[in-house]
XYZ file of C-alpha atoms in Angstrom:
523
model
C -66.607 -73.003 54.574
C -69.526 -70.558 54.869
C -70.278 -68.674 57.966
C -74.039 -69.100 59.870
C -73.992 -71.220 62.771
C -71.078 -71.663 65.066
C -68.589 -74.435 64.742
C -68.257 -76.823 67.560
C -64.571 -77.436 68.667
C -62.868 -80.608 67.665
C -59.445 -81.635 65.741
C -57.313 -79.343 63.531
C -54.423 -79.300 61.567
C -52.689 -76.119 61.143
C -50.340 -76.141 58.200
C -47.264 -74.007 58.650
C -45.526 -72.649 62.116
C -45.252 -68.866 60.901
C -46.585 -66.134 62.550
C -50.078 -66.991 61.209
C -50.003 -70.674 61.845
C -48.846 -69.981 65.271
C -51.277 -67.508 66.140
C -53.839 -69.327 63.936
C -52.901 -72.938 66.862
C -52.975 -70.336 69.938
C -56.645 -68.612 69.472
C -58.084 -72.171 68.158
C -56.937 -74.130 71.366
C -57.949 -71.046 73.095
C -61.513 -72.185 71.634
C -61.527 -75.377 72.454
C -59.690 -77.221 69.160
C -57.257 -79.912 69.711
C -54.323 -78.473 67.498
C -51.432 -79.492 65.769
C -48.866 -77.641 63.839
C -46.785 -79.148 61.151
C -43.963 -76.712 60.259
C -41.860 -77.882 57.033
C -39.126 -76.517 58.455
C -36.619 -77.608 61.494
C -37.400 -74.070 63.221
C -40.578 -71.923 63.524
C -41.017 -68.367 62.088
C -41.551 -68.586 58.722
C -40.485 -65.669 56.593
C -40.207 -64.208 60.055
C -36.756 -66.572 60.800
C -33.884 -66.449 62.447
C -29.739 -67.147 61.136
C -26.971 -67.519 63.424
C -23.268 -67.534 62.632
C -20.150 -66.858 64.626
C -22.110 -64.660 67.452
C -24.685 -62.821 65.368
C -28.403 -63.143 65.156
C -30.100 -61.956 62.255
C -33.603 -61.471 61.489
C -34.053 -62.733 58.142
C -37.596 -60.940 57.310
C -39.741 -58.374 59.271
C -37.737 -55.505 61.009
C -40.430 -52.800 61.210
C -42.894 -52.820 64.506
C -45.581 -50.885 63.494
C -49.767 -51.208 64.652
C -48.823 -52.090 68.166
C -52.679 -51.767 68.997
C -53.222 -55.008 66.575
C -50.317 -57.013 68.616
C -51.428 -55.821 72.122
C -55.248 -56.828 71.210
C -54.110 -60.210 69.616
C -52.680 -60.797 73.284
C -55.565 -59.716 75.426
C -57.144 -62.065 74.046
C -54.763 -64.514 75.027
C -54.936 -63.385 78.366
C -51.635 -61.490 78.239
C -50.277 -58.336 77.202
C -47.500 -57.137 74.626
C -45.759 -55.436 77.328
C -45.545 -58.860 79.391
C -44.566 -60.593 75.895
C -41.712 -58.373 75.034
C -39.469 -55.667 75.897
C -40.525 -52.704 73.398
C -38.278 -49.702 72.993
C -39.151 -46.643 70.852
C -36.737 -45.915 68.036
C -35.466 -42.515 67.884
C -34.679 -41.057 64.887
C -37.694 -43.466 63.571
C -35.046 -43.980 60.656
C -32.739 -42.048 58.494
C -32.940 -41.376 54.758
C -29.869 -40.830 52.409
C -29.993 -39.856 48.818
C -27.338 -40.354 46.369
C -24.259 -37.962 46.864
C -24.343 -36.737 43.039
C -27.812 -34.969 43.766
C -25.732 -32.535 47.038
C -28.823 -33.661 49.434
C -28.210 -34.106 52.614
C -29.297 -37.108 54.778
C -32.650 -36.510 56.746
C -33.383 -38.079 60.056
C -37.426 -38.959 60.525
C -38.348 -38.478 64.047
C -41.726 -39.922 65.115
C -44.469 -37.448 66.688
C -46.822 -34.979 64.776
C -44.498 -31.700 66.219
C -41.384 -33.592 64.831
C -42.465 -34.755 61.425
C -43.995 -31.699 60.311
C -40.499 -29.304 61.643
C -38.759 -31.288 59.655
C -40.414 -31.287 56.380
C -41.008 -27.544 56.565
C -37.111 -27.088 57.083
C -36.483 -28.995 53.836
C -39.703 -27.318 52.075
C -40.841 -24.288 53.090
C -45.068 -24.672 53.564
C -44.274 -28.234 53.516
C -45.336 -28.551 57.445
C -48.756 -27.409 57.561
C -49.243 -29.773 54.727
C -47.463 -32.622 56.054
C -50.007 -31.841 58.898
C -53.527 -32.089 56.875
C -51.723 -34.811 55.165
C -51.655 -36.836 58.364
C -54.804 -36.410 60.047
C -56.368 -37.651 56.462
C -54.043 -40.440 56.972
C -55.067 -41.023 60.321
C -59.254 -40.861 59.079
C -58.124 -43.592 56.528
C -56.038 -45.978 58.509
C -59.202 -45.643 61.437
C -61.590 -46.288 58.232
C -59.138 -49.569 57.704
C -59.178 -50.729 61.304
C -63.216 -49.976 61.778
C -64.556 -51.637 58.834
C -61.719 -53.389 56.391
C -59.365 -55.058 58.161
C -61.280 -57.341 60.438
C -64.303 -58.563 58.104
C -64.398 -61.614 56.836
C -66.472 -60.675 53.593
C -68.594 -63.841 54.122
C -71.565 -60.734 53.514
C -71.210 -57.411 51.608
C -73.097 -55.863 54.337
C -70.004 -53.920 55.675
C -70.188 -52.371 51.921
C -73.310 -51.373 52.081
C -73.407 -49.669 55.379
C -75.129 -46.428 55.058
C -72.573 -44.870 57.200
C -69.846 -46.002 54.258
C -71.484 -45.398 51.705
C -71.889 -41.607 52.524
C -68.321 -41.702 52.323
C -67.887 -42.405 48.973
C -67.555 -38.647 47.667
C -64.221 -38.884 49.845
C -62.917 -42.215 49.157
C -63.305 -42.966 45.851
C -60.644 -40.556 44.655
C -58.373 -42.346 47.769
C -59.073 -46.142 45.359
C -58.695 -44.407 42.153
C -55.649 -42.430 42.279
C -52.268 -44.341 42.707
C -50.621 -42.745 46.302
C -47.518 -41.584 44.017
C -49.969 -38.829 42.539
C -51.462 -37.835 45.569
C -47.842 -37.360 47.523
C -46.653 -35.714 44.511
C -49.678 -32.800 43.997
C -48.712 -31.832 48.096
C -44.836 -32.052 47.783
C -42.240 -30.857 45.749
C -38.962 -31.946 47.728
C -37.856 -35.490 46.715
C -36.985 -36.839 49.686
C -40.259 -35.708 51.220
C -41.944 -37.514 48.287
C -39.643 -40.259 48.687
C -40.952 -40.851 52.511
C -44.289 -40.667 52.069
C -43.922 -42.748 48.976
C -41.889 -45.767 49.763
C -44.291 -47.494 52.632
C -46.130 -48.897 49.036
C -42.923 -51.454 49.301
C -44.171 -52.978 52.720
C -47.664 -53.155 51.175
C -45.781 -55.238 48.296
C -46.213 -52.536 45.739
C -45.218 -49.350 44.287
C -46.052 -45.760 44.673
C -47.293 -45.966 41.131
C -49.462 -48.791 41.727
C -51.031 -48.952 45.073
C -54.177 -46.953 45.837
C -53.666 -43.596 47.400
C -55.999 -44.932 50.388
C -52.823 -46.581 51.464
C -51.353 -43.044 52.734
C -52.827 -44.325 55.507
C -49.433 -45.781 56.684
C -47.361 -42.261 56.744
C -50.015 -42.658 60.122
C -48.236 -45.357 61.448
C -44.389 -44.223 61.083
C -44.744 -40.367 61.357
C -47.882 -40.045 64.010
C -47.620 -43.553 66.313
C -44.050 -44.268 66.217
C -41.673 -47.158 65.578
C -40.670 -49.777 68.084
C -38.232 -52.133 67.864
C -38.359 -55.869 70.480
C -35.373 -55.862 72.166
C -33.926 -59.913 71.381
C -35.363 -59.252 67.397
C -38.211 -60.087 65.386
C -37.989 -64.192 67.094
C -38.588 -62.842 70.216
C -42.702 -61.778 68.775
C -42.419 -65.517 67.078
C -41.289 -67.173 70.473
C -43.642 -64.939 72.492
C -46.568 -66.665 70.006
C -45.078 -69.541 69.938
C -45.364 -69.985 74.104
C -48.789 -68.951 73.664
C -50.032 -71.842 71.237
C -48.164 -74.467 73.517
C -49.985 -73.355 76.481
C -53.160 -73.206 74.586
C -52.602 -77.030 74.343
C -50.791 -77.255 70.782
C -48.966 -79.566 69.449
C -45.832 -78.241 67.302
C -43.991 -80.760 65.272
C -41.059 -79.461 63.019
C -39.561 -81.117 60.094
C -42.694 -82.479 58.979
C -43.487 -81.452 55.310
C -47.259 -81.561 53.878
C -47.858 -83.224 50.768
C -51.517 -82.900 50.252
C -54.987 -82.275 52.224
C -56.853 -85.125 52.588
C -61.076 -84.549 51.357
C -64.042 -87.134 51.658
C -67.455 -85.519 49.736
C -65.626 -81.650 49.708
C -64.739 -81.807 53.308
C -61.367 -81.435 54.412
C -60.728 -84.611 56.720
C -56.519 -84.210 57.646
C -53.802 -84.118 55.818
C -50.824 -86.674 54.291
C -47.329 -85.433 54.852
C -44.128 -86.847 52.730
C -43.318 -89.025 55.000
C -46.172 -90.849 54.031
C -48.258 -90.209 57.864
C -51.599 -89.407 57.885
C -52.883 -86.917 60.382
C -56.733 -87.149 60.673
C -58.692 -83.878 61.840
C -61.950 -82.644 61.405
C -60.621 -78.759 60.363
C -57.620 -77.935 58.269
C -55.726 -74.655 58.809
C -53.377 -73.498 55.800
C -51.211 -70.793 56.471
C -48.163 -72.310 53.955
C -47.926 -69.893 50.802
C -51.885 -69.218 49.321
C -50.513 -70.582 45.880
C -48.854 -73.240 47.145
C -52.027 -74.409 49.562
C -54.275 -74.549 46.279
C -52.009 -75.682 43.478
C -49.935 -78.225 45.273
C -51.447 -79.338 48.190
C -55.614 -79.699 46.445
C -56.421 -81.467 43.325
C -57.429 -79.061 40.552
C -61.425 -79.828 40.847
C -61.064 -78.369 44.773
C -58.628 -75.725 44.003
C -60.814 -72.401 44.194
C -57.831 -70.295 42.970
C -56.662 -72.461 40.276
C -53.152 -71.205 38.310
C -55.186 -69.611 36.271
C -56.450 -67.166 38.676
C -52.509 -66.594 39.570
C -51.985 -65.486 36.059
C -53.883 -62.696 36.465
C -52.041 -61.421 39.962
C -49.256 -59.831 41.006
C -46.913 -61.008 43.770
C -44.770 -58.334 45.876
C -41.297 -57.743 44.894
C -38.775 -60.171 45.557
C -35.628 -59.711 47.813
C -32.225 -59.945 47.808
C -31.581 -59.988 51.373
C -27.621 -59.348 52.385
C -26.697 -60.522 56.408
C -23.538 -58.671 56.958
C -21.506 -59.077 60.079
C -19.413 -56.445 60.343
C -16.037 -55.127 62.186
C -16.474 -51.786 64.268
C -18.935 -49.543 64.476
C -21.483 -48.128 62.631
C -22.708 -44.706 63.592
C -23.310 -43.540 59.728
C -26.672 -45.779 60.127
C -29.855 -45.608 61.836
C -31.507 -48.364 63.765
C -33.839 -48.262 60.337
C -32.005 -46.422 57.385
C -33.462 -45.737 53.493
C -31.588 -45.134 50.665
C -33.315 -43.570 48.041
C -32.327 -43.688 44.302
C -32.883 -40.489 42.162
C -34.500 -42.157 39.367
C -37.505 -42.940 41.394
C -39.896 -44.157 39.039
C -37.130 -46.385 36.636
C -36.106 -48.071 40.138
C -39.918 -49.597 40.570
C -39.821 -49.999 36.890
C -36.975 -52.191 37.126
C -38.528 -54.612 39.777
C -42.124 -54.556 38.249
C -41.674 -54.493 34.613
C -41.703 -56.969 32.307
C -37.939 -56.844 32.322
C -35.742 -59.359 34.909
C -32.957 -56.786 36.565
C -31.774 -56.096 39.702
C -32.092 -51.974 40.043
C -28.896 -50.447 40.098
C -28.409 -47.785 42.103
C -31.007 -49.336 44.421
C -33.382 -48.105 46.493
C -33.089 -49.997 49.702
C -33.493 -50.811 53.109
C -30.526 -51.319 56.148
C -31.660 -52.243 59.530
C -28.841 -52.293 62.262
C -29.997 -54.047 65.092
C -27.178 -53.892 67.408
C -27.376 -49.686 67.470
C -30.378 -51.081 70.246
C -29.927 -54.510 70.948
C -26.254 -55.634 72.149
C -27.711 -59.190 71.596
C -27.810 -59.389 68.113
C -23.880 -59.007 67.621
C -20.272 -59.825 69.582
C -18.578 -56.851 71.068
C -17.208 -54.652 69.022
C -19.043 -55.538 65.891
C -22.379 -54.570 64.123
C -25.327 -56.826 62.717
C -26.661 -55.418 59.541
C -29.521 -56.677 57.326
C -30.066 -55.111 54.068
C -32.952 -55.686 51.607
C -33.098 -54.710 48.011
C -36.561 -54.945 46.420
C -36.477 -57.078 43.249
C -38.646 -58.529 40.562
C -40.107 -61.793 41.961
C -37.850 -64.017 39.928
C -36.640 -67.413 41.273
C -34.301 -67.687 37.807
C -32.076 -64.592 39.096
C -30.211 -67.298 41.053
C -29.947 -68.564 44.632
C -27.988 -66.622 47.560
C -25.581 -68.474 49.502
C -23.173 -67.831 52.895
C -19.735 -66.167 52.409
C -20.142 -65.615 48.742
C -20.788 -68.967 47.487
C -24.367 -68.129 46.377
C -24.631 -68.077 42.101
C -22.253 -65.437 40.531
C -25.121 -62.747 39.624
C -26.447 -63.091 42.778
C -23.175 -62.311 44.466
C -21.906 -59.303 41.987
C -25.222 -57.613 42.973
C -24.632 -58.163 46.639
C -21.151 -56.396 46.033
C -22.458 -53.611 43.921
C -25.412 -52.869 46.883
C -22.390 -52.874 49.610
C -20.095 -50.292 47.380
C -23.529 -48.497 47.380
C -23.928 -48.311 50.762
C -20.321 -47.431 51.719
C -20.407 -44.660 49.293
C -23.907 -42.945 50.154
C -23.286 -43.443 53.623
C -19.801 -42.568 54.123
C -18.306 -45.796 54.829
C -15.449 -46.431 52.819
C -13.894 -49.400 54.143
C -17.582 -51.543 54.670
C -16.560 -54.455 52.145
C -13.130 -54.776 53.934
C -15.033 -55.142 57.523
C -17.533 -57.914 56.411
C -16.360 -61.037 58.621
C -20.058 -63.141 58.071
C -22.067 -62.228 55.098
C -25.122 -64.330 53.359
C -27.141 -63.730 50.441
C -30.843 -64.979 50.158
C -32.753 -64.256 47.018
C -36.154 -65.232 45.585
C -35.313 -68.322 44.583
C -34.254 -69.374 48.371
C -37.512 -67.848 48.842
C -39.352 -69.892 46.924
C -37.583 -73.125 47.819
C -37.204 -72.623 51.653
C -41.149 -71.599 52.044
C -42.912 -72.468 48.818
C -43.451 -68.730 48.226
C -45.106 -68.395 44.747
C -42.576 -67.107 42.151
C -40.235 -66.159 45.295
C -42.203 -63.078 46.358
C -40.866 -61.933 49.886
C -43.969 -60.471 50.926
C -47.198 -61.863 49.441
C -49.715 -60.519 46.941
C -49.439 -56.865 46.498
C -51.985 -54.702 47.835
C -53.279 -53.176 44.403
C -56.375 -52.106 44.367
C -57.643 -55.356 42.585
C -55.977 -57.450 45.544
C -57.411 -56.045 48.714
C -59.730 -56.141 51.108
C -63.380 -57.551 49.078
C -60.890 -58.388 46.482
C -58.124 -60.307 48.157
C -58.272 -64.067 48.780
C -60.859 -64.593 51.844
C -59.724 -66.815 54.997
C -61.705 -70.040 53.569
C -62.102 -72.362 50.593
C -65.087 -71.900 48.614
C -64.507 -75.777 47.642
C -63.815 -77.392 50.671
C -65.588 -77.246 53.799
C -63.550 -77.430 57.092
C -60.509 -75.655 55.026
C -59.233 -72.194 56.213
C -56.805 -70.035 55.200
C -54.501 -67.656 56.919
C -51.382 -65.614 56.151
C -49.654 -63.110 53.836
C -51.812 -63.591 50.617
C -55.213 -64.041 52.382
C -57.434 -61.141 54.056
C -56.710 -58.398 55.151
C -52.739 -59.182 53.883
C -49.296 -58.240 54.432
C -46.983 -57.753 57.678
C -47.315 -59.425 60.546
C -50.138 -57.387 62.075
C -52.091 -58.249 59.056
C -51.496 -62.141 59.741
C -52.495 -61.660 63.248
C -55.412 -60.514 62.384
C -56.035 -62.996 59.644
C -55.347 -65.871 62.516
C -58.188 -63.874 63.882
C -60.283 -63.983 60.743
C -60.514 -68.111 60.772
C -61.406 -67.457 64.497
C -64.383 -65.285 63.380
C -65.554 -67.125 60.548
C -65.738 -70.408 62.990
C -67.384 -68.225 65.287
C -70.372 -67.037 62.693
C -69.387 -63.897 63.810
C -69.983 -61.321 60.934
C -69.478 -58.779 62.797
C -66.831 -55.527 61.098
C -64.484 -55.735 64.302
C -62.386 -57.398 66.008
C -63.665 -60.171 68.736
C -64.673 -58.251 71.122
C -64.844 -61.068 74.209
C -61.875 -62.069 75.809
C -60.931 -65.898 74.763
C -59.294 -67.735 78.013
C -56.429 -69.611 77.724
């Protein structure tokens, strides 16, 4: 569906109750649509769910709050505000970084704030401040670049492109699209855990240093100059806080109700058929379900406008293998947000994005404990971890499964990532703590959300695979059909899919305008 003229408000479907198909129901019956969601599932979220077992809460995807402008604008619009949404707390240290024992380096803790960031990395690398400095305020240029006149067009025109004020730009950026970000943290820094920091954001971008555009230092802008926040309650409480916004935008949410195709009459999308074998009629369709699920499973191959053989020429993010540890005791050896970083850098990415299938081993990885902020998320006396190891996006590694009854491989891994952990981080009796543990791997990934080749993330943000590149927010086949979510413009994270609810908004609107929607929609 091409932009122009306005679209005038009727029925729509929206296809999934994640983040984007939530925020995708709220700003549509904000507009005027009658909406209905159809989540697969028997509880919102998406990849941004929720487990429970024996008093803990996990969070079983995002952990990181970061671009708290893009959540506090998606809920002016809605009439509301982030801080009457949720309770926000800054994290301090931001998170903590250990590297493995053998190397003799010590731990670092990253505190937010330009003064803080900078004193640190000249006390581990002498000169290494003032550069850390020009480093940021060329990250902060870029990620303003992003925000100005990237992340909020709909590409339905290549005018943005050809803005005169861009275009005298190009001197500057085209070094930032043609050099990976690996090489352009490594010529500034010798240290490497200072590489290591500045390096690693690539993974919540759904690539590696050594793959994603430099451009994307832009992030260091986010963790090191804004700050990290956490929602007291977890990552739910931002899906629940949406989720009360749709409903009293008039939606209609119905769980447990799987889509098995979208229904077309002369290229038009009129509704959709679900397994059950109902028939939902409406006069725009809303897909925020996996991209490569939408197209390949849900269309006929004559509609499909990215076909599998445009996803044979892609890459997907990493995989996970997610652990949810409930643990005895406390905990104070880890951050709110802690990193361990292998030594072998460039073999560890090599490992998940090669042509080889293996869990990296020592991983680099990721730890979040919760309950060092939020006494909710764990019983007295105990601590709620959720650790993620990046792997190759491989549903045939195995499946995960709850107290160690996930496949064999999958379950060795999980116990060589928690003898990691205890040993890096000082913890030597972690395994015999563990009261609730569960293991989720691609393959859950790709049969609990349809996520193509059981990617965590979406498509990686290579250069090829954003912004003009990256899948746009309709079907070039079917009219009335949107798109929203992870693999869709602008891409990855939950501020990304806010914005790309936003995107279907615009494009509905015939508003090809570079920002964000500037007027106030009333609930």
């Amino acid at each position: 569906m091409s932009g122009g003229e306005p679209r005038t408000p009727g029925t729509a479907v929206v296809i999934g109750g994640g983040i984007a198909g939530l925020a995708s129901a709220a700003l549509l019956g904000a507009e005027g649509w009658s909406v209905t969601v159809l989540e697969a599932r028997d509880d919102v979220g998406g990849r941004a769910g929720s487990w429970e077992r024996d008093g803990f809460r996990f969070d079983t995807g995002p952990s990181w709050y970061l671009m708290p402008e893009v959540f506090d604008h998606f809920f002016r619009l809605l009439g509301t505000t982030a801080e009457e949404q949720l309770n926000l707390v800054p994290l301090d240290p931001a998170y903590r970084v250990y590297s493995d024992p053998a190397t003799g380096r010590e731990h670092l803790d990253v505190r937010s704030g330009r003064e803080a960031a900078t004193a640190l990395f000249e006390s581990v690398e002498p000169g290494a401040g003032a550069r850390l400095a020009a480093y940021l305020d060329s990250a902060g240029d870029a990620y303003d670049l992003a925000v100005t006149r990237f992340l909020y067009d709909t590409y339905e025109t290549t005018a943005g492109l050809r803005d005169p004020a861009l275009l005298r730009r190009l001197p500057q950026l085209a070094p930032l699209l043609t050099r990976s970000l690996a090489s352009y943290v490594d010529r500034r820094f010798d240290d490497p855990r200072l590489r290591q920091i500045l390096g690693y954001p690539a993974v919540f971008l759904g690539g590696s240093p050594y793959g994603v555009p430099s451009l994307y230092h832009l992030m260091s802008h986010l963790d090191l100059d804004d700050g990290v926040l956490y929602p007291q309650g977890g990552f739910t409480e931002i899906i629940r806080a949406v989720e009360r916004l749709a409903v009293a935008s008039g939606a209609r949410i119905e769980t447990g109700a799987r889509v098995a195709g979208i229904d077309t009459a002369a290229g038009a999308a009129t509704g959709v058929t679900l397994h059950d074998g109902r028939k939902i009629a409406a006069d725009l369709v809303v897909s925020t379900a996996d991209l490569h699920h939408t197209e390949t499973t849900l269309l006929p191959r004559e509609l499909q406008t990215y076909p599998e053989s445009w996803w044979s020429k892609r890459a997907p993010s990493p995989g996970a293998l997610l652990l949810l540890l409930g643990v005895e005791g406390s905990l104070p050896q880890l951050a709110h947000h802690t990193l361990l970083f292998a030594d072998d850098w460039r073999t560890n990415f090599d490992d998940i994005f090669g042509s080889d299938t293996r869990i990296p081993d020592p991983a680099s990885l990721y730890v979040c404990r919760p309950s060092a902020t939020d006494p909710s998320v764990a019983p007295p006396g105990h601590e709620n971890l959720f650790v993620l190891v990046p792997v190759p996006a491989d549903p045939s590694l195995g499946r995960g499964g709850v107290d160690g009854a996930g496949d064999p491989g999958i379950e060795a891994a999980a116990d060589r990532v928690i003898e990691q952990l205890a040993r890096w981080c000082d913890i030597p009796d972690l395994a015999d703590r563990i009261v609730v543990r569960r293991t989720i791997t691609p393959g859950d990934f790709e049969a609990d959300l349809g996520s193509w080749r059981g990617n965590a993330l979406g498509l990686a943000h290579t250069l090829g695979q954003s912004a003009v590149f990256r899948p746009r927010n309709a079907s070039r086949k079917v009219t009335g059909l949107s798109y929203a979510g992870g693999s869709a413009l602008p891409g990855i994270g939950l501020p990304m899919c806010l914005i790309s609810a936003e995107l279907v908004v615009k494009r509905l609107r015939g508003d090809r305008s570079l920002g964000p929607i500037a007027e106030p929609v009333k609930v």
